[in-house]
Amino acid sequence: MFFTCGPNEAMVVSGFCRSPPVMVAGGRVFVLPCIQQIQRISLNTLTLNVKSEKVYTRHGVPISVTGIAQVKIQGQNKEMLAAACQMFLGKTEAEIAHIALETLEGHQRAIMAHMTVEEIYKDRQKFSEQVFKVASSDLVNMGISVVSYTLKDIHDDQDYLHSLGKARTAQVQKDARIGEAEAKRDAGIREAKAKQEKVSAQYLSEIEMAKAQRDYELKKAAYDIEVNTRRAQADLAYQLQVAKTKQQIEEQRVQVQVVERAQQVAVQEQEIARREKELEARVRKPAEAERYKLERLAEAEKSQLIMQAEAEAESVRVRGEAEAFAIGARARAEAEQMAKKAEAFQLYQEAAQLDMLLEKLPQVAEEISGPLTSANKITLVSSGSGTMGAAKVTGEVLDILTRLPESVERLTGVSISQVNHKPLRTA
């Protein structure tokens, strides 16, 4: 078995034979295989997305971490290449990447379990170096070298990282309470010491009393002054420390209230922005769309009314022109007819007049009988002689008609009976 390496892959040539041929050259013996097999293994750099979901850290907080690793089979090192061939020969690049990914993910989970969330979050470089170091020592036995490892993302579902700030505030409050308790404890200790010193001074003064009563009185007074002074100082120091502690606690409380108020203001601003967007989507935009629709409809109706008015005006104008033309044509026809009648009157004179009279006689008769047709009731008064009833009415009408030529002759000077016997004159 021997290896040949290229830039992106390694080729492994192996062979076997029951009775292999032997070749001697230069004092060396070479055994030639009868059957050869060529297998390739990829030397490309593999990028792995190492995800560890909900791993419990040292303090029991579950977090999720994502890292990016660059790995490859080391083709320049024959020992590592041989180990890689034993492990991965015949496997695809995806299978090799899966094995390396599982190994890296296991080491990543193990390191997460030994660190706190704060250590991983604040010192990512340390976490990355530990994963790189542990994974490299394990993968090198497989012939794989870790080129690089970088912590890409860290998050959790419990808002632990978000609560780190709140935890810090709580820690400050806790430290303030502890400081207050320690101050009280120190004050008690100092008070006890003062009492002890007082007792010691009292004992010493009693011993000195045996020497001299005067010295006792003087020293006792001096000791009393010193004890009272120290007690007053201790009381003042205690009160000053209590005031300082209360002031610190009040400052921390005010800071907490300021932070809470800022968060409430931020939430209210978000709610206002959300309501404004909702108002924009539900009221303003539909109202603008309705206004735009009404404007378009009004413009369309206005255009339609203008076009309709223009059409009606054009129709009136055309109709007026047509009526004017018809009136003109009728006037011209009547004028032409009158001219022709005038010419006929000049040519025929009495015959034309007679023709006109005869043409109008039926109309005259119609006008004479018109009142009779519209009468609802006729009352006849007779002197007792002549015809009676409807014959009387008919006779009256015929009598009017027989007198008509005489009336015409008196009005126009034309005698119908004489015109019928005269010859026509031509111009």
Short mmCIF file of C-alpha atoms in Angstrom, two decimals:
data_model
loop_
_atom_site.label_atom_id
_atom_site.label_comp_id
_atom_site.label_asym_id
_atom_site.label_seq_id
_atom_site.Cartn_x
_atom_site.Cartn_y
_atom_site.Cartn_z
CA MET A 1 0.00 0.00 0.00
CA PHE A 2 1.32 3.44 -0.88
CA PHE A 3 -0.04 6.97 -1.04
CA THR A 4 0.00 9.78 -3.52
CA CYS A 5 -1.27 13.23 -2.54
CA GLY A 6 -2.72 16.00 -4.64
CA PRO A 7 -3.92 19.47 -3.60
CA ASN A 8 -7.50 18.37 -2.83
CA GLU A 9 -7.41 14.56 -2.42
CA ALA A 10 -5.17 11.62 -1.51
CA MET A 11 -5.08 8.44 -3.59
CA VAL A 12 -4.40 5.09 -1.89
CA VAL A 13 -3.11 2.21 -4.03
CA SER A 14 -3.28 -1.30 -2.52
CA GLY A 15 -2.84 -4.82 -3.92
CA PHE A 16 -2.60 -8.49 -3.04
CA CYS A 17 -1.72 -11.81 -4.70
CA ARG A 18 -1.42 -15.41 -3.53
CA SER A 19 1.88 -15.92 -5.39
CA PRO A 20 3.11 -12.42 -6.06
CA PRO A 21 5.93 -12.00 -8.55
CA VAL A 22 9.30 -10.95 -7.18
CA MET A 23 11.61 -8.44 -8.83
CA VAL A 24 15.24 -7.86 -7.77
CA ALA A 25 16.85 -4.56 -8.68
CA GLY A 26 19.95 -2.96 -7.22
CA GLY A 27 20.28 -5.60 -4.54
CA ARG A 28 16.71 -4.96 -3.34
CA VAL A 29 13.72 -7.27 -3.59
CA PHE A 30 10.37 -5.86 -4.71
CA VAL A 31 7.13 -7.82 -4.43
CA LEU A 32 4.65 -6.75 -7.11
CA PRO A 33 0.93 -7.15 -6.32
CA CYS A 34 -1.24 -8.93 -8.78
CA ILE A 35 -4.42 -6.98 -8.03
CA GLN A 36 -4.44 -3.24 -7.38
CA GLN A 37 -7.20 -1.06 -5.98
CA ILE A 38 -7.29 2.73 -6.01
CA GLN A 39 -9.32 4.66 -3.42
CA ARG A 40 -9.49 8.41 -2.89
CA ILE A 41 -10.03 10.49 0.23
CA SER A 42 -10.87 14.20 0.16
CA LEU A 43 -8.37 16.73 1.55
CA ASN A 44 -10.73 19.71 1.23
CA THR A 45 -11.28 22.02 4.19
CA LEU A 46 -14.67 21.31 5.77
CA THR A 47 -16.76 24.01 7.47
CA LEU A 48 -18.80 22.63 10.35
CA ASN A 49 -21.68 24.35 12.13
CA VAL A 50 -21.38 22.96 15.67
CA LYS A 51 -24.67 23.40 17.55
CA SER A 52 -25.28 22.40 21.17
CA GLU A 53 -28.91 22.98 22.15
CA LYS A 54 -30.02 23.46 25.78
CA VAL A 55 -26.89 22.23 27.56
CA TYR A 56 -26.85 22.67 31.32
CA THR A 57 -23.88 24.71 32.52
CA ARG A 58 -22.04 24.36 35.80
CA HIS A 59 -24.78 26.23 37.71
CA GLY A 60 -27.59 24.29 36.02
CA VAL A 61 -28.66 26.99 33.55
CA PRO A 62 -29.60 25.58 30.10
CA ILE A 63 -28.13 27.55 27.19
CA SER A 64 -27.59 26.96 23.47
CA VAL A 65 -24.23 27.56 21.78
CA THR A 66 -23.30 27.60 18.09
CA GLY A 67 -19.68 27.41 16.93
CA ILE A 68 -18.01 27.45 13.50
CA ALA A 69 -15.09 25.04 12.96
CA GLN A 70 -12.77 24.56 10.00
CA VAL A 71 -11.30 21.04 9.77
CA LYS A 72 -9.42 19.05 7.18
CA ILE A 73 -7.48 15.81 6.73
CA GLN A 74 -3.80 16.61 7.00
CA GLY A 75 -2.24 15.31 3.77
CA GLN A 76 1.27 16.60 4.47
CA ASN A 77 1.71 14.39 7.55
CA LYS A 78 2.00 10.73 6.46
CA GLU A 79 1.15 9.37 9.90
CA MET A 80 -2.03 11.46 10.11
CA LEU A 81 -2.89 10.60 6.51
CA ALA A 82 -2.46 6.89 7.26
CA ALA A 83 -4.70 7.23 10.34
CA ALA A 84 -7.30 9.08 8.27
CA CYS A 85 -7.21 6.36 5.60
CA GLN A 86 -7.78 3.67 8.22
CA MET A 87 -10.71 5.62 9.68
CA PHE A 88 -12.38 7.12 6.61
CA LEU A 89 -11.27 5.20 3.52
CA GLY A 90 -14.33 4.45 1.45
CA LYS A 91 -16.43 7.11 3.20
CA THR A 92 -17.86 10.18 1.50
CA GLU A 93 -16.96 13.73 2.40
CA ALA A 94 -20.36 14.17 4.08
CA GLU A 95 -19.78 11.11 6.28
CA ILE A 96 -16.34 12.40 7.30
CA ALA A 97 -17.83 15.81 8.11
CA HIS A 98 -20.58 14.16 10.21
CA ILE A 99 -18.04 12.18 12.29
CA ALA A 100 -15.93 15.29 12.89
CA LEU A 101 -19.04 17.31 13.75
CA GLU A 102 -20.23 14.75 16.30
CA THR A 103 -16.79 14.76 17.94
CA LEU A 104 -16.63 18.56 18.10
CA GLU A 105 -20.18 18.82 19.42
CA GLY A 106 -19.41 16.34 22.19
CA HIS A 107 -16.36 18.27 23.35
CA GLN A 108 -18.26 21.54 23.12
CA ARG A 109 -21.06 20.18 25.35
CA ALA A 110 -18.50 18.86 27.86
CA ILE A 111 -16.75 22.23 28.16
CA MET A 112 -20.10 24.03 28.48
CA ALA A 113 -21.00 21.76 31.39
CA HIS A 114 -17.80 22.77 33.25
CA MET A 115 -18.22 26.54 32.79
CA THR A 116 -20.78 29.05 34.01
CA VAL A 117 -22.95 31.17 31.73
CA GLU A 118 -21.06 34.27 32.82
CA GLU A 119 -17.69 32.72 31.93
CA ILE A 120 -18.86 31.64 28.49
CA TYR A 121 -20.58 34.96 27.76
CA LYS A 122 -17.86 37.26 29.07
CA ASP A 123 -14.77 35.29 27.98
CA ARG A 124 -15.60 33.76 24.60
CA GLN A 125 -11.93 33.55 23.69
CA LYS A 126 -11.25 31.26 26.63
CA PHE A 127 -14.18 29.02 25.69
CA SER A 128 -13.08 28.83 22.05
CA GLU A 129 -9.50 28.00 23.03
CA GLN A 130 -10.63 25.17 25.31
CA VAL A 131 -12.87 23.64 22.63
CA PHE A 132 -10.09 24.00 20.05
CA LYS A 133 -7.51 22.42 22.34
CA VAL A 134 -9.61 19.44 23.49
CA ALA A 135 -11.10 18.72 20.05
CA SER A 136 -7.72 18.99 18.31
CA SER A 137 -6.12 16.43 20.62
CA ASP A 138 -8.95 13.98 19.89
CA LEU A 139 -9.36 14.54 16.13
CA VAL A 140 -5.63 14.35 15.45
CA ASN A 141 -5.84 10.61 16.24
CA MET A 142 -8.28 10.34 13.33
CA GLY A 143 -5.93 12.18 10.99
CA ILE A 144 -8.05 15.37 11.12
CA SER A 145 -6.59 18.72 12.12
CA VAL A 146 -8.74 21.57 13.44
CA VAL A 147 -7.81 24.66 11.47
CA SER A 148 -9.94 27.09 13.49
CA TYR A 149 -12.87 27.27 15.91
CA THR A 150 -14.94 30.36 16.70
CA LEU A 151 -17.90 30.81 19.04
CA LYS A 152 -20.64 32.19 16.80
CA ASP A 153 -23.68 32.58 19.04
CA ILE A 154 -24.91 32.01 22.59
CA HIS A 155 -28.52 32.30 23.67
CA ASP A 156 -31.06 30.79 26.07
CA ASP A 157 -34.83 30.34 26.32
CA GLN A 158 -35.08 31.44 29.96
CA ASP A 159 -33.92 35.08 29.40
CA TYR A 160 -31.01 34.37 31.72
CA LEU A 161 -28.60 36.54 29.74
CA HIS A 162 -31.19 39.32 29.67
CA SER A 163 -31.58 39.04 33.41
CA LEU A 164 -27.86 39.40 34.16
CA GLY A 165 -28.36 43.16 34.53
CA LYS A 166 -31.24 42.63 36.91
CA ALA A 167 -29.15 40.09 38.83
CA ARG A 168 -26.38 42.68 39.16
CA THR A 169 -28.83 45.19 40.63
CA ALA A 170 -30.10 42.61 43.07
CA GLN A 171 -26.50 41.82 44.04
CA VAL A 172 -25.85 45.49 44.81
CA GLN A 173 -28.92 45.61 47.02
CA LYS A 174 -27.79 42.44 48.72
CA ASP A 175 -24.32 43.91 49.32
CA ALA A 176 -25.94 47.00 50.82
CA ARG A 177 -27.92 44.90 53.26
CA ILE A 178 -24.82 42.91 54.14
CA GLY A 179 -22.88 46.14 54.69
CA GLU A 180 -25.56 47.41 57.02
CA ALA A 181 -25.47 44.18 59.00
CA GLU A 182 -21.68 44.28 59.17
CA ALA A 183 -21.79 47.90 60.37
CA LYS A 184 -24.18 46.94 63.13
CA ARG A 185 -21.94 44.02 64.04
CA ASP A 186 -18.83 46.23 64.17
CA ALA A 187 -20.68 48.75 66.31
CA GLY A 188 -21.62 46.00 68.74
CA ILE A 189 -18.05 44.80 68.82
CA ARG A 190 -16.74 48.29 69.52
CA GLU A 191 -19.34 48.76 72.24
CA ALA A 192 -18.33 45.47 73.87
CA LYS A 193 -14.68 46.49 73.70
CA ALA A 194 -15.55 49.82 75.30
CA LYS A 195 -17.35 48.01 78.09
CA GLN A 196 -14.39 45.69 78.51
CA GLU A 197 -12.02 48.63 78.73
CA LYS A 198 -14.31 50.24 81.23
CA VAL A 199 -14.25 47.14 83.40
CA SER A 200 -10.48 46.89 83.09
CA ALA A 201 -10.10 50.53 84.04
CA GLN A 202 -12.41 50.00 86.94
CA TYR A 203 -10.33 47.07 88.14
CA LEU A 204 -7.14 49.03 87.76
CA SER A 205 -8.58 51.97 89.63
CA GLU A 206 -9.69 49.69 92.44
CA ILE A 207 -6.16 48.32 92.69
CA GLU A 208 -4.77 51.83 92.77
CA MET A 209 -7.27 52.70 95.52
CA ALA A 210 -5.24 50.57 97.82
CA LYS A 211 -2.27 52.79 97.15
CA ALA A 212 -3.95 56.12 97.37
CA GLN A 213 -7.46 57.34 97.61
CA ARG A 214 -6.63 60.58 95.95
CA ASP A 215 -5.01 59.00 92.97
CA TYR A 216 -8.00 56.74 92.64
CA GLU A 217 -10.41 59.64 92.53
CA LEU A 218 -8.32 61.55 90.03
CA LYS A 219 -7.68 58.61 87.78
CA LYS A 220 -11.29 57.48 88.02
CA ALA A 221 -12.45 60.87 86.89
CA ALA A 222 -9.93 60.82 84.05
CA TYR A 223 -10.98 57.35 83.03
CA ASP A 224 -14.63 58.33 83.17
CA ILE A 225 -13.95 61.27 80.87
CA GLU A 226 -12.06 59.05 78.43
CA VAL A 227 -14.73 56.35 78.49
CA ASN A 228 -17.52 58.84 77.93
CA THR A 229 -15.59 60.49 75.12
CA ARG A 230 -14.97 57.19 73.40
CA ARG A 231 -18.55 56.14 73.90
CA ALA A 232 -19.74 59.40 72.38
CA GLN A 233 -17.36 58.94 69.49
CA ALA A 234 -18.55 55.37 69.04
CA ASP A 235 -22.18 56.50 69.10
CA LEU A 236 -21.48 59.26 66.59
CA ALA A 237 -19.52 56.89 64.36
CA TYR A 238 -22.34 54.35 64.53
CA GLN A 239 -24.97 56.95 63.67
CA LEU A 240 -22.81 58.28 60.81
CA GLN A 241 -22.33 54.79 59.41
CA VAL A 242 -26.06 54.07 59.68
CA ALA A 243 -26.84 57.32 57.85
CA LYS A 244 -24.32 56.48 55.10
CA THR A 245 -25.75 53.00 54.73
CA LYS A 246 -29.32 54.31 54.54
CA GLN A 247 -28.22 56.87 51.96
CA GLN A 248 -26.61 54.15 49.82
CA ILE A 249 -29.73 51.99 50.10
CA GLU A 250 -31.93 54.93 49.11
CA GLU A 251 -29.67 55.71 46.13
CA GLN A 252 -29.86 52.10 44.95
CA ARG A 253 -33.65 52.11 45.38
CA VAL A 254 -33.93 55.32 43.35
CA GLN A 255 -31.75 53.82 40.62
CA VAL A 256 -33.94 50.72 40.51
CA GLN A 257 -37.06 52.92 40.26
CA VAL A 258 -35.42 54.93 37.47
CA VAL A 259 -34.64 51.74 35.53
CA GLU A 260 -38.16 50.40 36.06
CA ARG A 261 -39.67 53.73 34.99
CA ALA A 262 -37.48 53.78 31.87
CA GLN A 263 -38.66 50.27 31.00
CA GLN A 264 -42.30 51.30 31.54
CA VAL A 265 -41.81 54.34 29.32
CA ALA A 266 -40.25 52.15 26.62
CA VAL A 267 -43.19 49.71 26.81
CA GLN A 268 -45.67 52.61 26.63
CA GLU A 269 -43.85 54.07 23.62
CA GLN A 270 -43.98 50.70 21.87
CA GLU A 271 -47.71 50.43 22.66
CA ILE A 272 -48.29 53.95 21.29
CA ALA A 273 -46.35 53.10 18.13
CA ARG A 274 -48.35 49.89 17.74
CA ARG A 275 -51.68 51.72 18.18
CA GLU A 276 -50.61 54.40 15.70
CA LYS A 277 -49.78 51.73 13.14
CA GLU A 278 -53.09 50.00 13.86
CA LEU A 279 -54.93 53.33 13.45
CA GLU A 280 -53.01 53.96 10.23
CA ALA A 281 -53.96 50.52 8.89
CA ARG A 282 -57.64 50.46 10.04
CA VAL A 283 -58.79 54.10 9.72
CA ARG A 284 -56.49 56.41 7.84
CA LYS A 285 -55.62 54.24 4.87
CA PRO A 286 -59.24 53.07 4.25
CA ALA A 287 -60.41 56.71 4.64
CA GLU A 288 -57.80 57.92 2.16
CA ALA A 289 -58.75 55.11 -0.21
CA GLU A 290 -62.45 56.03 0.13
CA ARG A 291 -61.64 59.74 -0.40
CA TYR A 292 -59.56 58.90 -3.46
CA LYS A 293 -62.41 56.71 -4.77
CA LEU A 294 -64.99 59.49 -4.22
CA GLU A 295 -62.71 62.03 -5.91
CA ARG A 296 -62.30 59.75 -8.92
CA LEU A 297 -66.06 59.14 -9.04
CA ALA A 298 -66.75 62.88 -8.77
CA GLU A 299 -64.28 63.63 -11.53
CA ALA A 300 -65.80 60.90 -13.69
CA GLU A 301 -69.33 62.22 -13.02
CA LYS A 302 -68.15 65.76 -13.72
CA SER A 303 -66.57 64.66 -17.02
CA GLN A 304 -69.72 62.74 -17.87
CA LEU A 305 -71.93 65.79 -17.15
CA ILE A 306 -69.64 68.05 -19.18
CA MET A 307 -69.64 65.62 -22.10
CA GLN A 308 -73.43 65.20 -21.79
CA ALA A 309 -73.92 68.99 -21.74
CA GLU A 310 -71.62 69.41 -24.69
CA ALA A 311 -73.49 66.65 -26.54
CA GLU A 312 -76.86 68.26 -25.73
CA ALA A 313 -75.55 71.66 -26.84
CA GLU A 314 -74.25 70.14 -30.03
CA SER A 315 -77.59 68.36 -30.52
CA VAL A 316 -79.50 71.62 -29.96
CA ARG A 317 -77.17 73.43 -32.33
CA VAL A 318 -77.57 70.75 -35.03
CA ARG A 319 -81.33 70.58 -34.44
CA GLY A 320 -81.53 74.37 -34.64
CA GLU A 321 -79.52 74.41 -37.83
CA ALA A 322 -81.77 71.66 -39.23
CA GLU A 323 -84.93 73.50 -38.21
CA ALA A 324 -83.53 76.75 -39.62
CA PHE A 325 -82.68 74.97 -42.82
CA ALA A 326 -86.18 73.37 -42.92
CA ILE A 327 -87.86 76.70 -42.23
CA GLY A 328 -85.74 78.31 -44.92
CA ALA A 329 -86.53 75.53 -47.36
CA ARG A 330 -90.23 75.71 -46.49
CA ALA A 331 -90.18 79.47 -46.85
CA ARG A 332 -88.42 79.19 -50.18
CA ALA A 333 -90.97 76.56 -51.30
CA GLU A 334 -93.87 78.70 -50.18
CA ALA A 335 -92.34 81.74 -51.86
CA GLU A 336 -91.82 79.75 -55.01
CA GLN A 337 -95.38 78.48 -54.79
CA MET A 338 -96.70 81.98 -54.25
CA ALA A 339 -94.66 83.19 -57.19
CA LYS A 340 -96.08 80.46 -59.37
CA LYS A 341 -99.59 81.31 -58.14
CA ALA A 342 -98.95 84.92 -58.94
CA GLU A 343 -97.80 83.96 -62.42
CA ALA A 344 -100.91 81.77 -62.79
CA PHE A 345 -103.12 84.63 -61.63
CA GLN A 346 -101.51 86.90 -64.22
CA LEU A 347 -101.98 84.29 -66.98
CA TYR A 348 -105.45 83.08 -66.15
CA GLN A 349 -106.80 85.86 -63.95
CA GLU A 350 -110.54 85.03 -63.56
CA ALA A 351 -110.06 81.28 -64.10
CA ALA A 352 -107.39 81.24 -61.44
CA GLN A 353 -109.56 83.19 -59.07
CA LEU A 354 -112.40 80.80 -59.74
CA ASP A 355 -110.13 77.83 -59.11
CA MET A 356 -109.10 79.33 -55.79
CA LEU A 357 -112.69 79.97 -54.86
CA LEU A 358 -113.73 76.45 -55.76
CA GLU A 359 -110.80 75.10 -53.75
CA LYS A 360 -111.91 77.04 -50.68
CA LEU A 361 -115.67 76.30 -50.98
CA PRO A 362 -115.44 72.95 -49.14
CA GLN A 363 -113.63 74.69 -46.27
CA VAL A 364 -116.32 77.37 -46.18
CA ALA A 365 -119.01 74.69 -46.08
CA GLU A 366 -117.13 72.92 -43.28
CA GLU A 367 -116.93 76.12 -41.30
CA ILE A 368 -120.64 76.77 -41.83
CA SER A 369 -121.64 73.29 -40.65
CA GLY A 370 -119.02 73.25 -37.88
CA PRO A 371 -121.24 74.74 -35.17
CA LEU A 372 -123.90 72.13 -35.94
CA THR A 373 -121.49 69.25 -35.43
CA SER A 374 -120.38 70.55 -32.03
CA ALA A 375 -123.93 71.30 -30.78
CA ASN A 376 -125.29 68.85 -28.18
CA LYS A 377 -128.93 69.91 -28.62
CA ILE A 378 -130.88 71.88 -31.28
CA THR A 379 -134.21 73.50 -30.52
CA LEU A 380 -136.31 74.44 -33.58
CA VAL A 381 -139.13 77.00 -33.37
CA SER A 382 -141.64 76.81 -36.20
CA SER A 383 -144.54 79.12 -37.17
CA GLY A 384 -146.63 76.10 -38.16
CA SER A 385 -145.99 76.09 -41.92
CA GLY A 386 -143.30 74.26 -43.93
CA THR A 387 -141.19 71.20 -43.09
CA MET A 388 -140.32 70.13 -39.54
CA GLY A 389 -137.49 68.18 -37.83
CA ALA A 390 -134.16 67.23 -39.39
CA ALA A 391 -135.42 68.15 -42.90
CA LYS A 392 -135.81 71.71 -41.65
CA VAL A 393 -132.11 71.80 -40.51
CA THR A 394 -130.93 70.30 -43.82
CA GLY A 395 -133.00 72.79 -45.73
CA GLU A 396 -131.48 75.66 -43.78
CA VAL A 397 -127.92 74.46 -44.58
CA LEU A 398 -128.74 73.99 -48.29
CA ASP A 399 -130.32 77.43 -48.34
CA ILE A 400 -127.09 78.91 -46.97
CA LEU A 401 -125.06 77.07 -49.62
CA THR A 402 -127.28 78.26 -52.48
CA ARG A 403 -126.77 81.81 -51.31
CA LEU A 404 -122.98 81.34 -51.13
CA PRO A 405 -122.21 82.29 -54.84
CA GLU A 406 -124.09 85.55 -54.37
CA SER A 407 -122.08 86.27 -51.20
CA VAL A 408 -118.84 85.49 -53.02
CA GLU A 409 -119.73 87.73 -55.88
CA ARG A 410 -120.56 90.61 -53.50
CA LEU A 411 -117.27 90.13 -51.65
CA THR A 412 -114.88 89.49 -54.55
CA GLY A 413 -116.74 90.75 -57.57
CA VAL A 414 -116.36 87.38 -59.31
CA SER A 415 -119.48 85.62 -60.58
CA ILE A 416 -119.13 81.89 -60.56
CA SER A 417 -121.96 81.34 -63.07
CA GLN A 418 -120.48 83.85 -65.57
CA VAL A 419 -116.91 82.56 -65.33
CA ASN A 420 -118.09 79.09 -66.33
CA HIS A 421 -119.34 80.45 -69.68
CA LYS A 422 -116.34 82.68 -70.56
CA PRO A 423 -113.37 81.39 -72.57
CA LEU A 424 -109.97 81.37 -70.88
CA ARG A 425 -107.53 84.14 -71.73
CA THR A 426 -103.89 83.55 -72.17
CA ALA A 427 -101.12 86.08 -71.94
#
